[in-house]
Amino acid sequence: MAKVRKQFKLDEEITIERIPEKHCMMCLNQMYTEQKLCNTCRHLPLYIGDWNFKSVNALGIYHKYKQKGYSIPINVLSELILLLKFRKGKKFRTFAGSLIAKGLFKIFEEKRDIYNDVSHVVISPKFKSNEENQVEYILNPFIEILNQNGYDIENLSKRVKRLEDVGRNKEKGFEERFNDINGVHEVRIDDLGHADIIILDDIFTTGSTSWDIARALKERNAGNIHVLVAGRHWLFDEWPINTLYSNGDFSFDYLINYFSRTDYNRDRKKISKVIIIKLDVQENYIYALIKGSRGNYELDVDLDNNILSHSCPDFKNDKKRNKKFCKHISKAFLNIRKGNEKFSSSVLNSIYRELDIWQFDMK
């Protein structure tokens, strides 16, 4: 796989990495050849028949790396999608959804040649009408941005119904997903009049859900159908960062957002109030003494042995297992940056690129 890196700003401070080359030009599947289409798209199985949609576009890659029973998102976009899908609290989902919507609108404008005639947008419905649909946190700000920029696009999501519950796809194989979802969706409109439509979603894994929604839309005389998603789900057995992005370092801002679960952007006031009592920065070692609400906390970063240890309760109860920073660690690295930005970026890059072998421990 080629290692071409492209970045995409969701706002002034949060940047994501786009899907690297080489990928399938139809379904965005990862590729290891110089062909434009992956094997699936070149030879669609009989149970798929036709993709039904014309294109797939995504902000970037979504993946959770499993280690010791915990899931570690591999990038900033995966963090945002996890906030959207699993973090309790409307404010977190609103935060993530609005950022993703901004990014999807940038794709919309970037590829106006294919979206020029789009007049409707739909999302995948839930089987139970009273069940919260997290994709609405993307859909609503996305439509608002479209309207603000002069695009007249109608939301037809309430006219798309799921007729039965097919259960969770997570444990299913490729063929089983398509067989189970075939015919599940229904569009309650007599004739769409060849209208071009966007199917909006948070994640595209096999494409089975979008495939069946597109089938239902085509049965109602839809025109071109385009799939627009936050993350294309690629699966990796090993920590994939060096494989995906071998050329060039990541910026300090990108990595501090990643390790802080974007808290640096959302909770900058909390981080700014952290007081670093002592900071000792050596070539292979970092030590910080930090004032905390329950006494002073310590931070050790052993660069020779790949160990980061810290003593605050938030790190112990949440951040440690997911290999993330609490506000104290974030503030320490922000202070290091003031004195030596090159060194602080180098350390964060070293941790990120080899996160699978780094230990995050209680001190």
CSV table of C-alpha atoms in Angstrom, one decimal:
chain,number,residue,atom,x,y,z
A,1,MET,CA,0.0,0.0,0.0
A,2,ALA,CA,1.3,3.4,-0.9
A,3,LYS,CA,1.8,5.8,2.0
A,4,VAL,CA,0.3,9.1,0.7
A,5,ARG,CA,-0.9,11.2,3.5
A,6,LYS,CA,-3.7,13.7,3.2
A,7,GLN,CA,-5.1,15.8,6.0
A,8,PHE,CA,-8.4,17.4,6.5
A,9,LYS,CA,-9.3,20.2,9.0
A,10,LEU,CA,-12.7,19.8,10.7
A,11,ASP,CA,-12.2,23.2,12.3
A,12,GLU,CA,-9.3,25.5,13.2
A,13,GLU,CA,-7.9,23.1,15.8
A,14,ILE,CA,-8.9,19.5,15.0
A,15,THR,CA,-7.3,17.8,12.0
A,16,ILE,CA,-7.9,14.3,10.8
A,17,GLU,CA,-5.9,12.0,8.5
A,18,ARG,CA,-7.7,11.2,5.2
A,19,ILE,CA,-7.8,7.6,3.9
A,20,PRO,CA,-4.3,6.9,2.5
A,21,GLU,CA,-3.7,5.6,-1.0
A,22,LYS,CA,-4.2,2.9,-2.3
A,23,HIS,CA,-7.9,2.3,-1.9
A,24,CYS,CA,-10.7,1.1,-4.0
A,25,MET,CA,-12.3,4.0,-5.9
A,26,MET,CA,-15.8,2.5,-5.4
A,27,CYS,CA,-16.1,1.2,-1.9
A,28,LEU,CA,-12.9,2.6,-0.4
A,29,ASN,CA,-11.6,-0.8,0.6
A,30,GLN,CA,-7.9,-0.9,1.3
A,31,MET,CA,-5.8,-2.1,-1.7
A,32,TYR,CA,-2.4,-3.6,-2.4
A,33,THR,CA,-2.5,-3.4,-6.1
A,34,GLU,CA,-2.5,-0.7,-8.7
A,35,GLN,CA,-6.0,-1.5,-9.8
A,36,LYS,CA,-8.7,1.2,-9.3
A,37,LEU,CA,-11.3,-1.3,-8.0
A,38,CYS,CA,-10.9,-4.0,-5.3
A,39,ASN,CA,-11.7,-7.6,-6.1
A,40,THR,CA,-15.2,-7.3,-4.5
A,41,CYS,CA,-16.1,-4.4,-6.7
A,42,ARG,CA,-14.7,-5.9,-9.8
A,43,HIS,CA,-16.4,-9.2,-9.2
A,44,LEU,CA,-19.5,-8.6,-7.1
A,45,PRO,CA,-20.9,-11.8,-5.6
A,46,LEU,CA,-24.3,-13.0,-6.7
A,47,TYR,CA,-25.9,-12.2,-3.4
A,48,ILE,CA,-24.9,-8.5,-3.9
A,49,GLY,CA,-25.6,-8.3,-7.6
A,50,ASP,CA,-25.2,-4.6,-7.9
A,51,TRP,CA,-23.9,-2.0,-5.4
A,52,ASN,CA,-27.0,0.1,-6.2
A,53,PHE,CA,-25.1,3.3,-5.2
A,54,LYS,CA,-22.7,5.2,-7.4
A,55,SER,CA,-20.0,6.3,-5.0
A,56,VAL,CA,-18.7,6.2,-1.4
A,57,ASN,CA,-16.8,9.0,0.3
A,58,ALA,CA,-15.5,9.1,3.8
A,59,LEU,CA,-13.6,11.5,6.0
A,60,GLY,CA,-11.1,8.9,7.0
A,61,ILE,CA,-10.4,5.5,8.5
A,62,TYR,CA,-12.3,4.2,11.6
A,63,HIS,CA,-10.9,1.4,13.7
A,64,LYS,CA,-10.5,0.3,17.3
A,65,TYR,CA,-7.4,-1.6,18.1
A,66,LYS,CA,-8.0,-4.4,20.7
A,67,GLN,CA,-5.4,-4.7,23.5
A,68,LYS,CA,-5.9,-6.5,26.8
A,69,GLY,CA,-9.6,-6.4,26.5
A,70,TYR,CA,-9.8,-2.7,25.8
A,71,SER,CA,-10.4,-0.8,22.5
A,72,ILE,CA,-8.0,1.9,21.5
A,73,PRO,CA,-9.2,4.2,18.7
A,74,ILE,CA,-6.4,4.5,16.1
A,75,ASN,CA,-6.9,8.2,15.2
A,76,VAL,CA,-8.7,11.4,16.0
A,77,LEU,CA,-11.6,10.5,13.7
A,78,SER,CA,-12.2,7.2,15.5
A,79,GLU,CA,-12.2,9.1,18.8
A,80,LEU,CA,-15.0,11.4,17.5
A,81,ILE,CA,-17.0,8.5,16.1
A,82,LEU,CA,-16.7,6.7,19.5
A,83,LEU,CA,-17.9,9.8,21.3
A,84,LEU,CA,-20.8,9.9,18.9
A,85,LYS,CA,-21.7,6.2,19.3
A,86,PHE,CA,-21.0,5.3,22.8
A,87,ARG,CA,-20.3,8.3,25.1
A,88,LYS,CA,-23.3,9.1,27.2
A,89,GLY,CA,-24.5,12.7,27.3
A,90,LYS,CA,-26.0,14.8,24.6
A,91,LYS,CA,-23.2,17.4,24.7
A,92,PHE,CA,-20.5,14.9,23.7
A,93,ARG,CA,-22.6,13.6,20.8
A,94,THR,CA,-23.5,17.1,19.7
A,95,PHE,CA,-19.8,18.1,19.8
A,96,ALA,CA,-18.7,15.1,17.7
A,97,GLY,CA,-21.6,15.2,15.3
A,98,SER,CA,-21.2,18.9,14.5
A,99,LEU,CA,-17.5,18.4,13.8
A,100,ILE,CA,-18.1,15.4,11.6
A,101,ALA,CA,-20.9,17.4,9.8
A,102,LYS,CA,-18.4,20.2,9.0
A,103,GLY,CA,-16.0,17.7,7.5
A,104,LEU,CA,-18.6,16.0,5.4
A,105,PHE,CA,-19.7,19.3,4.1
A,106,LYS,CA,-16.1,20.0,3.0
A,107,ILE,CA,-16.2,16.7,1.1
A,108,PHE,CA,-19.6,17.7,-0.4
A,109,GLU,CA,-18.0,21.0,-1.7
A,110,GLU,CA,-14.8,19.3,-2.7
A,111,LYS,CA,-16.8,16.8,-4.9
A,112,ARG,CA,-19.5,19.1,-6.2
A,113,ASP,CA,-19.3,17.5,-9.6
A,114,ILE,CA,-20.9,14.3,-8.3
A,115,TYR,CA,-23.2,16.0,-5.7
A,116,ASN,CA,-24.4,18.8,-8.0
A,117,ASP,CA,-27.8,17.3,-8.6
A,118,VAL,CA,-28.4,15.8,-5.2
A,119,SER,CA,-31.8,16.9,-3.8
A,120,HIS,CA,-32.4,14.5,-0.9
A,121,VAL,CA,-30.5,12.9,2.0
A,122,VAL,CA,-31.4,9.9,4.2
A,123,ILE,CA,-29.9,8.0,7.1
A,124,SER,CA,-30.2,4.4,8.1
A,125,PRO,CA,-33.3,4.1,10.3
A,126,LYS,CA,-33.6,2.2,13.6
A,127,PHE,CA,-36.1,-0.7,13.8
A,128,LYS,CA,-37.7,0.8,16.9
A,129,SER,CA,-39.0,4.2,16.3
A,130,ASN,CA,-38.3,5.4,19.9
A,131,GLU,CA,-34.6,4.3,19.7
A,132,GLU,CA,-32.1,7.1,19.5
A,133,ASN,CA,-30.3,7.3,16.2
A,134,GLN,CA,-26.8,8.7,16.8
A,135,VAL,CA,-26.4,9.6,13.1
A,136,GLU,CA,-29.0,12.4,13.6
A,137,TYR,CA,-26.2,14.2,15.5
A,138,ILE,CA,-24.4,14.4,12.1
A,139,LEU,CA,-27.5,14.8,9.9
A,140,ASN,CA,-29.0,17.8,11.6
A,141,PRO,CA,-25.9,20.1,11.5
A,142,PHE,CA,-25.1,18.8,8.0
A,143,ILE,CA,-28.4,19.9,6.6
A,144,GLU,CA,-28.1,23.2,8.5
A,145,ILE,CA,-24.7,23.9,7.0
A,146,LEU,CA,-26.1,22.9,3.5
A,147,ASN,CA,-29.0,25.4,4.0
A,148,GLN,CA,-26.7,28.1,5.2
A,149,ASN,CA,-24.6,27.7,2.0
A,150,GLY,CA,-27.6,27.9,-0.4
A,151,TYR,CA,-28.2,24.2,-1.0
A,152,ASP,CA,-31.8,23.1,-1.0
A,153,ILE,CA,-31.7,19.5,0.1
A,154,GLU,CA,-34.6,17.7,1.7
A,155,ASN,CA,-34.3,15.2,4.5
A,156,LEU,CA,-36.3,12.1,3.6
A,157,SER,CA,-35.1,10.0,6.5
A,158,LYS,CA,-38.6,9.7,8.1
A,159,ARG,CA,-39.8,8.1,4.9
A,160,VAL,CA,-37.3,5.2,5.1
A,161,LYS,CA,-38.3,2.4,7.4
A,162,ARG,CA,-36.6,-0.8,8.6
A,163,LEU,CA,-39.1,-3.6,8.6
A,164,GLU,CA,-37.4,-6.0,10.9
A,165,ASP,CA,-34.5,-6.2,13.4
A,166,VAL,CA,-31.6,-8.1,11.9
A,167,GLY,CA,-29.5,-8.0,15.1
A,168,ARG,CA,-25.9,-6.9,15.5
A,169,ASN,CA,-23.6,-7.1,12.5
A,170,LYS,CA,-20.5,-7.2,14.6
A,171,GLU,CA,-20.3,-11.0,14.8
A,172,LYS,CA,-21.5,-11.7,11.3
A,173,GLY,CA,-19.4,-12.5,8.2
A,174,PHE,CA,-19.5,-10.6,5.0
A,175,GLU,CA,-22.1,-12.8,3.2
A,176,GLU,CA,-24.3,-13.2,6.2
A,177,ARG,CA,-24.6,-9.4,6.6
A,178,PHE,CA,-25.9,-9.0,3.1
A,179,ASN,CA,-28.2,-12.0,3.3
A,180,ASP,CA,-29.7,-10.8,6.6
A,181,ILE,CA,-30.4,-7.2,5.5
A,182,ASN,CA,-31.6,-7.9,2.0
A,183,GLY,CA,-35.1,-6.5,1.7
A,184,VAL,CA,-35.2,-5.1,5.2
A,185,HIS,CA,-35.6,-1.4,4.2
A,186,GLU,CA,-38.7,0.2,2.6
A,187,VAL,CA,-39.1,3.7,1.2
A,188,ARG,CA,-42.6,5.0,1.7
A,189,ILE,CA,-42.7,7.3,-1.4
A,190,ASP,CA,-44.4,6.3,-4.6
A,191,ASP,CA,-41.9,7.9,-7.0
A,192,LEU,CA,-38.7,9.7,-6.4
A,193,GLY,CA,-38.6,11.0,-10.0
A,194,HIS,CA,-34.9,10.1,-10.7
A,195,ALA,CA,-33.8,12.4,-7.8
A,196,ASP,CA,-30.1,12.0,-6.7
A,197,ILE,CA,-29.8,11.1,-3.1
A,198,ILE,CA,-27.1,10.9,-0.4
A,199,ILE,CA,-27.1,8.1,2.2
A,200,LEU,CA,-25.5,9.6,5.3
A,201,ASP,CA,-23.9,7.4,7.9
A,202,ASP,CA,-21.3,7.2,10.6
A,203,ILE,CA,-19.5,4.0,9.5
A,204,PHE,CA,-19.2,2.0,6.3
A,205,THR,CA,-17.9,-1.5,7.0
A,206,THR,CA,-19.0,-4.0,4.4
A,207,GLY,CA,-21.6,-1.6,2.8
A,208,SER,CA,-24.5,-4.0,3.4
A,209,THR,CA,-26.8,-1.4,5.1
A,210,SER,CA,-26.2,1.3,2.4
A,211,TRP,CA,-26.6,-1.4,-0.3
A,212,ASP,CA,-30.1,-2.3,0.9
A,213,ILE,CA,-31.2,1.3,1.5
A,214,ALA,CA,-30.0,2.1,-2.0
A,215,ARG,CA,-32.0,-0.9,-3.3
A,216,ALA,CA,-35.1,0.4,-1.7
A,217,LEU,CA,-34.5,3.9,-3.1
A,218,LYS,CA,-34.0,2.5,-6.6
A,219,GLU,CA,-37.3,0.6,-6.3
A,220,ARG,CA,-38.9,4.0,-5.9
A,221,ASN,CA,-37.2,5.4,-9.0
A,222,ALA,CA,-34.2,7.2,-7.4
A,223,GLY,CA,-31.5,8.6,-9.6
A,224,ASN,CA,-27.8,8.5,-8.6
A,225,ILE,CA,-27.2,7.4,-5.0
A,226,HIS,CA,-24.1,8.4,-3.1
A,227,VAL,CA,-22.9,7.2,0.2
A,228,LEU,CA,-21.3,9.8,2.5
A,229,VAL,CA,-19.9,8.5,5.8
A,230,ALA,CA,-17.7,9.7,8.6
A,231,GLY,CA,-15.4,6.6,8.8
A,232,ARG,CA,-14.5,3.7,6.5
A,233,HIS,CA,-14.0,0.8,8.8
A,234,TRP,CA,-10.7,-1.0,8.0
A,235,LEU,CA,-9.6,-4.0,10.1
A,236,PHE,CA,-6.0,-4.5,11.3
A,237,ASP,CA,-4.5,-7.2,13.4
A,238,GLU,CA,-1.6,-5.1,14.5
A,239,TRP,CA,-1.2,-1.5,15.6
A,240,PRO,CA,-1.5,0.1,12.1
A,241,ILE,CA,0.0,3.6,12.3
A,242,ASN,CA,3.4,2.9,10.8
A,243,THR,CA,1.8,0.8,8.0
A,244,LEU,CA,-0.7,3.5,7.1
A,245,TYR,CA,1.4,6.6,7.6
A,246,SER,CA,5.1,5.9,7.3
A,247,ASN,CA,6.2,9.2,5.9
A,248,GLY,CA,6.6,12.3,8.0
A,249,ASP,CA,5.7,13.1,11.7
A,250,PHE,CA,2.3,14.0,13.0
A,251,SER,CA,2.0,17.5,14.3
A,252,PHE,CA,1.9,18.3,18.0
A,253,ASP,CA,-1.6,19.6,17.8
A,254,TYR,CA,-2.9,16.5,16.1
A,255,LEU,CA,-1.4,14.2,18.7
A,256,ILE,CA,-2.4,16.3,21.7
A,257,ASN,CA,-5.9,16.2,20.4
A,258,TYR,CA,-5.6,12.4,19.9
A,259,PHE,CA,-4.2,11.6,23.3
A,260,SER,CA,-6.5,14.0,25.1
A,261,ARG,CA,-9.6,12.5,23.5
A,262,THR,CA,-10.1,15.9,22.0
A,263,ASP,CA,-10.5,17.3,25.5
A,264,TYR,CA,-7.8,19.8,24.6
A,265,ASN,CA,-10.3,21.4,22.3
A,266,ARG,CA,-13.4,20.9,24.5
A,267,ASP,CA,-11.9,21.5,27.9
A,268,ARG,CA,-9.0,23.9,27.4
A,269,LYS,CA,-10.0,25.9,30.5
A,270,LYS,CA,-9.6,22.8,32.7
A,271,ILE,CA,-6.2,22.1,31.2
A,272,SER,CA,-5.1,25.8,31.5
A,273,LYS,CA,-5.8,25.7,35.2
A,274,VAL,CA,-3.5,22.8,35.9
A,275,ILE,CA,-0.4,24.0,37.8
A,276,ILE,CA,2.9,22.3,37.0
A,277,ILE,CA,5.1,22.6,40.2
A,278,LYS,CA,8.2,21.0,38.7
A,279,LEU,CA,9.2,19.8,35.2
A,280,ASP,CA,12.4,18.0,34.5
A,281,VAL,CA,13.0,17.1,30.8
A,282,GLN,CA,15.9,14.9,29.9
A,283,GLU,CA,16.8,13.3,26.6
A,284,ASN,CA,15.3,9.9,27.6
A,285,TYR,CA,13.2,10.8,30.6
A,286,ILE,CA,10.5,13.3,31.7
A,287,TYR,CA,9.4,14.0,35.2
A,288,ALA,CA,6.6,16.3,36.3
A,289,LEU,CA,5.2,17.2,39.7
A,290,ILE,CA,1.6,18.5,39.3
A,291,LYS,CA,-0.7,20.2,41.8
A,292,GLY,CA,-3.9,18.3,42.1
A,293,SER,CA,-7.2,18.4,44.0
A,294,ARG,CA,-6.2,15.5,46.2
A,295,GLY,CA,-2.5,16.4,46.7
A,296,ASN,CA,0.3,16.5,44.3
A,297,TYR,CA,0.5,14.1,41.4
A,298,GLU,CA,3.6,12.7,39.6
A,299,LEU,CA,4.2,11.9,36.0
A,300,ASP,CA,7.1,9.8,34.7
A,301,VAL,CA,7.8,9.2,31.0
A,302,ASP,CA,10.6,6.6,30.5
A,303,LEU,CA,11.5,6.9,26.8
A,304,ASP,CA,14.0,4.0,27.0
A,305,ASN,CA,11.6,1.5,28.3
A,306,ASN,CA,8.4,2.9,26.8
A,307,ILE,CA,6.6,3.4,30.1
A,308,LEU,CA,4.3,6.3,31.0
A,309,SER,CA,3.2,6.4,34.7
A,310,HIS,CA,1.0,8.9,36.5
A,311,SER,CA,-0.8,9.0,39.8
A,312,CYS,CA,-4.1,10.9,39.4
A,313,PRO,CA,-7.4,9.1,39.9
A,314,ASP,CA,-8.8,10.1,36.5
A,315,PHE,CA,-5.8,8.5,34.8
A,316,LYS,CA,-6.3,5.3,36.9
A,317,ASN,CA,-10.1,5.0,36.4
A,318,ASP,CA,-10.4,5.9,32.7
A,319,LYS,CA,-7.4,7.1,30.6
A,320,LYS,CA,-4.8,4.5,31.5
A,321,ARG,CA,-6.7,1.5,30.1
A,322,ASN,CA,-7.3,3.3,26.8
A,323,LYS,CA,-3.8,4.8,26.7
A,324,LYS,CA,-5.0,8.4,26.8
A,325,PHE,CA,-3.9,11.6,28.7
A,326,CYS,CA,-5.7,13.2,31.5
A,327,LYS,CA,-5.6,17.0,31.9
A,328,HIS,CA,-2.4,16.9,33.9
A,329,ILE,CA,-0.4,14.9,31.3
A,330,SER,CA,-1.7,17.2,28.6
A,331,LYS,CA,-0.6,20.3,30.5
A,332,ALA,CA,2.8,18.8,31.1
A,333,PHE,CA,3.3,18.3,27.3
A,334,LEU,CA,2.0,21.7,26.5
A,335,ASN,CA,4.6,23.2,28.9
A,336,ILE,CA,7.3,21.1,27.3
A,337,ARG,CA,6.2,22.4,24.0
A,338,LYS,CA,6.9,26.0,25.1
A,339,GLY,CA,10.5,25.2,25.8
A,340,ASN,CA,11.2,22.7,23.0
A,341,GLU,CA,8.4,22.1,20.5
A,342,LYS,CA,10.6,19.7,18.4
A,343,PHE,CA,11.3,17.5,21.4
A,344,SER,CA,7.7,17.4,22.6
A,345,SER,CA,6.4,16.5,19.1
A,346,SER,CA,9.1,13.8,18.8
A,347,VAL,CA,8.1,12.2,22.1
A,348,LEU,CA,4.4,12.2,21.2
A,349,ASN,CA,5.2,10.7,17.8
A,350,SER,CA,7.3,8.0,19.4
A,351,ILE,CA,4.5,7.1,21.8
A,352,TYR,CA,1.8,7.2,19.0
A,353,ARG,CA,3.7,5.2,16.5
A,354,GLU,CA,4.5,2.4,19.0
A,355,LEU,CA,1.5,2.7,21.2
A,356,ASP,CA,1.0,-1.1,21.2
A,357,ILE,CA,4.2,-1.6,23.1
A,358,TRP,CA,4.0,1.4,25.4
A,359,GLN,CA,2.8,0.8,29.0
A,360,PHE,CA,0.5,3.2,30.7
A,361,ASP,CA,0.8,2.5,34.4
A,362,MET,CA,-0.2,4.0,37.8
A,363,LYS,CA,2.7,5.5,39.6
